[in-house]
Short mmCIF file of C-alpha atoms in Angstrom, two decimals:
data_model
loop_
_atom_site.label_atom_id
_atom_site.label_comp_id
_atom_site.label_asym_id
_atom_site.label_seq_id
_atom_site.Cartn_x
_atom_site.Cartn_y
_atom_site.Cartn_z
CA UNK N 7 -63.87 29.88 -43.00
CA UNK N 8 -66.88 31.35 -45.24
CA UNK N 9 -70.36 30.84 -44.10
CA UNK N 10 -70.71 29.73 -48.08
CA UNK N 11 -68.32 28.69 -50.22
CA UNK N 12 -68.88 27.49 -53.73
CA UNK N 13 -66.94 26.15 -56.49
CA UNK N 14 -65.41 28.91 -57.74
CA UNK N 15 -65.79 28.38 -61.44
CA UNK N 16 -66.67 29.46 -64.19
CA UNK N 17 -67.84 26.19 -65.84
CA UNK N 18 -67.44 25.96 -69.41
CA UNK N 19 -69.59 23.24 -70.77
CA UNK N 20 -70.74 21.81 -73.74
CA UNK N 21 -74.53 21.29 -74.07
CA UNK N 22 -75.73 17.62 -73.39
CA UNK N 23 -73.09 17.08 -70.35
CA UNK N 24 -73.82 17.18 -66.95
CA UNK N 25 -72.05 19.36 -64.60
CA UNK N 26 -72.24 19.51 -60.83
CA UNK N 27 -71.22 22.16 -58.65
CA UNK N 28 -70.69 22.26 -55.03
CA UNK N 29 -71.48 24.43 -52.18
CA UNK N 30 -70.13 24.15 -48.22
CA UNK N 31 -71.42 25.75 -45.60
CA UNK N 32 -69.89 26.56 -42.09
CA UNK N 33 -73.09 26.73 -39.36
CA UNK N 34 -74.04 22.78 -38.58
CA UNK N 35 -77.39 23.60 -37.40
CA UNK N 36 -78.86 25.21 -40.76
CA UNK N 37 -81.74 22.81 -41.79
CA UNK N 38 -83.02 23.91 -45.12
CA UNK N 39 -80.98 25.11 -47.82
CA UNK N 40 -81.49 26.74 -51.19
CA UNK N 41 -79.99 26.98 -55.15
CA UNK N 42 -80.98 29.94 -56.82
CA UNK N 43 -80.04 30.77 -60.40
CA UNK N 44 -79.11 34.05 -61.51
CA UNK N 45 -79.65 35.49 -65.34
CA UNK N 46 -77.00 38.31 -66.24
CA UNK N 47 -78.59 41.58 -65.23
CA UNK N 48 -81.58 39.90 -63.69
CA UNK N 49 -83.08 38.52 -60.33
CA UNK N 50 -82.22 35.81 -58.63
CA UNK N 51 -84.38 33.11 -59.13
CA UNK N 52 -85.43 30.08 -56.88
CA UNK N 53 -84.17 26.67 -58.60
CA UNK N 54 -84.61 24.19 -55.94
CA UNK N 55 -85.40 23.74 -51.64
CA UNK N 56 -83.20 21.47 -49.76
CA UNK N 57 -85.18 20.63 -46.36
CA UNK N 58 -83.66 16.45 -46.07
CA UNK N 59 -81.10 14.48 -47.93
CA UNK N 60 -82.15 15.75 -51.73
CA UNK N 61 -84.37 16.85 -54.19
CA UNK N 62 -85.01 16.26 -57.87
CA UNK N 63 -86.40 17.91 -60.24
CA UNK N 64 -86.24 16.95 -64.12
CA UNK N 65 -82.56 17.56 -65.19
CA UNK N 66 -82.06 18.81 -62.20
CA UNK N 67 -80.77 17.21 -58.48
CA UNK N 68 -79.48 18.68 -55.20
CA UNK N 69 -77.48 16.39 -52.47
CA UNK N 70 -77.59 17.37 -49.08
CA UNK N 71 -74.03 15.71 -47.05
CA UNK N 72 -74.95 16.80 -43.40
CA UNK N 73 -71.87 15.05 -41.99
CA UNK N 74 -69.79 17.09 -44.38
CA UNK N 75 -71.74 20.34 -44.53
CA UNK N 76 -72.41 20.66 -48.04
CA UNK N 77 -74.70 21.06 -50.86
CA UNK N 78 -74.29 19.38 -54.52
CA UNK N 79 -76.34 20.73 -57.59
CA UNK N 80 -76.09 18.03 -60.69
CA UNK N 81 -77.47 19.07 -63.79
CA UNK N 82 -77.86 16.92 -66.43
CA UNK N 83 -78.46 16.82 -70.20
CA UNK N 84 -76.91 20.71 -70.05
CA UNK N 85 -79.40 22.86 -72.25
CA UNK N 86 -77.52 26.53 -73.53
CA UNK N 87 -80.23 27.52 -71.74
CA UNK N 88 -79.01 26.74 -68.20
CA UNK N 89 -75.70 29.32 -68.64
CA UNK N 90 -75.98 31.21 -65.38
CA UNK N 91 -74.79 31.48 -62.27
CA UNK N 92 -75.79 29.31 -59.46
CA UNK N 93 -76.15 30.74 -55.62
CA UNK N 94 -76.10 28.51 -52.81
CA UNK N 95 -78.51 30.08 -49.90
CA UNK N 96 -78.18 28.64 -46.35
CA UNK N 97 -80.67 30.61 -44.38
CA UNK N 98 -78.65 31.65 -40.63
CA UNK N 99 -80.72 31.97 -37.14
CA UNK N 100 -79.86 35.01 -35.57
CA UNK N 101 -81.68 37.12 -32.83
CA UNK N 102 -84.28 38.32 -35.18
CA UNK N 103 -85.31 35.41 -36.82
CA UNK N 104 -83.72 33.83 -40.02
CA UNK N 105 -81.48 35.98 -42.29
CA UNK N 106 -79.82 33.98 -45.75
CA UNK N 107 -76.33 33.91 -46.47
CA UNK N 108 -75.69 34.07 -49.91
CA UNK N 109 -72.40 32.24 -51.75
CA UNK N 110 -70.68 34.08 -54.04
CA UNK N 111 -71.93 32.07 -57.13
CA UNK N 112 -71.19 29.70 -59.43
CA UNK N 113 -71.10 30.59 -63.32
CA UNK N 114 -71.66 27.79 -66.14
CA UNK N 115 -71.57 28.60 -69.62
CA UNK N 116 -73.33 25.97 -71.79
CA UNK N 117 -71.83 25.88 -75.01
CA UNK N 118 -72.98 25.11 -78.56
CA UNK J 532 -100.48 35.76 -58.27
CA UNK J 533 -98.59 38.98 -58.13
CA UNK J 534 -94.59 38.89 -57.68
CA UNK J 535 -92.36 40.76 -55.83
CA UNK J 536 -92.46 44.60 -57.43
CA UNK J 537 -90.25 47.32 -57.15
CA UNK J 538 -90.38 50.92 -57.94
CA UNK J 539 -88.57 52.82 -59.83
CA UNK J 540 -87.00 50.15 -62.08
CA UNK J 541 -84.02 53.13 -62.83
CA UNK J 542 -83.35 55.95 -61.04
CA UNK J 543 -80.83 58.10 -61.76
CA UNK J 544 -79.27 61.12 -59.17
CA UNK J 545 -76.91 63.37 -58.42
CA UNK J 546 -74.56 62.90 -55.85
CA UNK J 547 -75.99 64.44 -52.63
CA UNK J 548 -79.40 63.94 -52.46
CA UNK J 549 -81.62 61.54 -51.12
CA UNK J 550 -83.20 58.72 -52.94
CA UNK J 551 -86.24 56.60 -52.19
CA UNK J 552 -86.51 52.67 -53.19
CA UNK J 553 -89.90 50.99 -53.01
CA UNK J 554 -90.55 47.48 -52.53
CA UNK J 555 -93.92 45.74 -52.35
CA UNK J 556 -93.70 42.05 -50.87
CA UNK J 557 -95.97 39.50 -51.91
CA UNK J 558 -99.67 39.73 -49.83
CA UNK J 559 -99.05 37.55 -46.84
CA UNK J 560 -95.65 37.44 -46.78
CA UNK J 561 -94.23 38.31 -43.86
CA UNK J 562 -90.45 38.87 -44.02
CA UNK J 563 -88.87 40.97 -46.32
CA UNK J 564 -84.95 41.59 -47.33
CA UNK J 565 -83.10 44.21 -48.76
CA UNK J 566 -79.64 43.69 -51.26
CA UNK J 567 -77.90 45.33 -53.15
CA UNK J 568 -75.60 43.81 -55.94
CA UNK J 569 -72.80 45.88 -57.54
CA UNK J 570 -72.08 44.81 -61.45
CA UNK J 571 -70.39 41.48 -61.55
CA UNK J 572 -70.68 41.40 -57.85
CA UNK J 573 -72.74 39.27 -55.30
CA UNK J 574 -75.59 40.02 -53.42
CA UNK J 575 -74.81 42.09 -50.04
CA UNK J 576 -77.50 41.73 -47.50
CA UNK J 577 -78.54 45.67 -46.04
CA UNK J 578 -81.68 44.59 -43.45
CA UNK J 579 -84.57 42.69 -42.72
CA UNK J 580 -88.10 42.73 -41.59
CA UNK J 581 -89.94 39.63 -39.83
CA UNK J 582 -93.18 40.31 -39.03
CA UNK J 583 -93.57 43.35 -36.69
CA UNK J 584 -90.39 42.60 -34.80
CA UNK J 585 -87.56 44.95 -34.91
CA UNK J 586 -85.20 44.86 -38.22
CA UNK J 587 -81.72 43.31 -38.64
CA UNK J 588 -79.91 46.46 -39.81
CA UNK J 589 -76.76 44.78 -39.47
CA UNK J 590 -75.94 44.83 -43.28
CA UNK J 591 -76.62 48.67 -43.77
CA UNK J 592 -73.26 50.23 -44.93
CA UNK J 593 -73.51 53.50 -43.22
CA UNK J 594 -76.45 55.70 -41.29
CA UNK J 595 -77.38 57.22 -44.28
CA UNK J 596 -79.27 54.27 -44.91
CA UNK J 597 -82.58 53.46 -43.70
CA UNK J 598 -85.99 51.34 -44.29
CA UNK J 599 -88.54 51.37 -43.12
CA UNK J 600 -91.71 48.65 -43.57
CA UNK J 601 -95.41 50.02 -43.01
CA UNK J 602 -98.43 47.85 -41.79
CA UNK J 603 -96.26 45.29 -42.25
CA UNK J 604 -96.49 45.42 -46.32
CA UNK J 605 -94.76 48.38 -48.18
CA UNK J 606 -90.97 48.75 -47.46
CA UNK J 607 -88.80 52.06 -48.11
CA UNK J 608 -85.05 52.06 -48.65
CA UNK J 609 -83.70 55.51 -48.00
CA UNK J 610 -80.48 57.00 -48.74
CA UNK J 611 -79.57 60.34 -47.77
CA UNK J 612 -76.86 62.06 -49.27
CA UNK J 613 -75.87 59.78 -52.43
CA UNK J 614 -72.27 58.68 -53.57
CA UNK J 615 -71.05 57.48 -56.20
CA UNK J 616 -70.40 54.25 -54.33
CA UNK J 617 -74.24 53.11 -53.74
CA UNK J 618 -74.52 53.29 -57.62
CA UNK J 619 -75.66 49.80 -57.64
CA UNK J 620 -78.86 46.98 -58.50
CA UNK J 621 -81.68 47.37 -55.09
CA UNK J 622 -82.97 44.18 -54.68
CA UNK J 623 -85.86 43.42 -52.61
CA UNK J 624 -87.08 39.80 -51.66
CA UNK J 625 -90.02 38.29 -49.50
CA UNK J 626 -90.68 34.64 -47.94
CA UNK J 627 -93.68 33.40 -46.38
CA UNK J 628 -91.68 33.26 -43.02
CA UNK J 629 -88.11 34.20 -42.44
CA UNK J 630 -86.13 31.44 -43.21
CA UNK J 631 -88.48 29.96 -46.02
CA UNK J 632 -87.89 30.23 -49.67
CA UNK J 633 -87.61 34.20 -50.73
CA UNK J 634 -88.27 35.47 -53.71
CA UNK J 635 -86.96 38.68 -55.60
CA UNK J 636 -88.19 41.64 -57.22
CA UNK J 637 -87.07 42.96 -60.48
CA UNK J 638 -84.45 45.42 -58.91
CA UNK J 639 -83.86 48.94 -58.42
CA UNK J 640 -81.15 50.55 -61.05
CA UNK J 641 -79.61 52.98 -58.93
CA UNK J 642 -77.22 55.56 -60.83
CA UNK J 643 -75.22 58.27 -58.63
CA UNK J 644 -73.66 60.88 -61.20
#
């Protein structure tokens, strides 16, 4: 199994719907996760911290299942402007401190 | 404050020689992580720098690649003898702490001809 898995998409939506995507990881002792969201040709760029059950923010919500070992990302109220795609980051202990394991993405296309 | 910033924002070689990628973290961060993202690819982790400790080189491809991190600011990415095959986006990112929310630079264009 992956460290990260995500949905493997692309999610082809149109704009007022809410979407959720979904992201597993493999290592039971990561404590914090991450969504990032990724412009064609650009940076990735931080959307949202996952340090205890959730987090909201605006149109936005993240669902941490600890049992299960995964991550949800709901977006509501889908603006065109939210077409990217989504990276789930679990950061990974190792001997030199914490290194982040990337998924391979998630792309939604919000459509007119 | 300032972001992430990387230097060039293009570079383009010829196959063969060596190439120098700059990344300046934000002040008072103290890790810092090197990608690289191929087009329409995700993000491959090369190495990374907490604090003064040693790096994780596990992700470099090969030994022609190298950083280094002075003072514990500045990185370098090196790569000696260029192929075609490290044509690719240079992505450098900082956190506060490894482990804590990173964030990126613009990128490094890298084109091998």
């Amino acid at each position: 199994r992956k460290e990260v898995e995500q949905d493997p998409g692309p999610f082809n939506v149109p704009e007022g719907a809410t979407v959720a995507f979904n992201c597993t990881y493999s290592n039971s002792a990561s404590q914090s996760f991450f969504w990032y969201r990724q412009d064609c040709r650009k940076e990735p760029k931080l959307l949202m911290s996952v340090y205890s059950s959730g987090n909201e923010d605006g149109r936005f919500t993240a669902q941490l299942n600890r049992a299960s070992q995964y991550i949800s990302l709901l977006i509501r109220d889908s603006k065109l402007s939210d077409s990217a795609t989504y990276l789930c980051v679990v950061p990974l202990a190792d001997n030199y401190g914490q290194n982040f394991v990337f998924g391979p993405g998630t792309r939604l296309s919000v459509l007119p | 404050g300032a972001g992430v910033s990387q230097s060039p924002s293009n570079k383009v070689t010829e196959k063969g020689k060596d190439v120098e990628l700059r990344c300046d973290p934000i002040s008072g961060h103290t890790a810092l992580y090197w990608y690289r993202q191929s087009l329409g690819q995700g993000l491959e982790f090369l190495i990374y720098f907490q604090g003064n400790s040693a790096p994780d080189k596990s992700g470099l491809p090969s030994d022609r690649f190298s950083a280094e991190r002075t003072g514990g600011s500045v990185s370098t990415l090196t790569i000696q003898r260029t192929q075609q095959e490290d044509s690719a986006v240079y992505l450098c990112a900082s956190s506060l702490v490894s482990g804590y929310e990173q964030y990126f630079g613009p990128g490094t264009r890298l084109t091998v001809t």
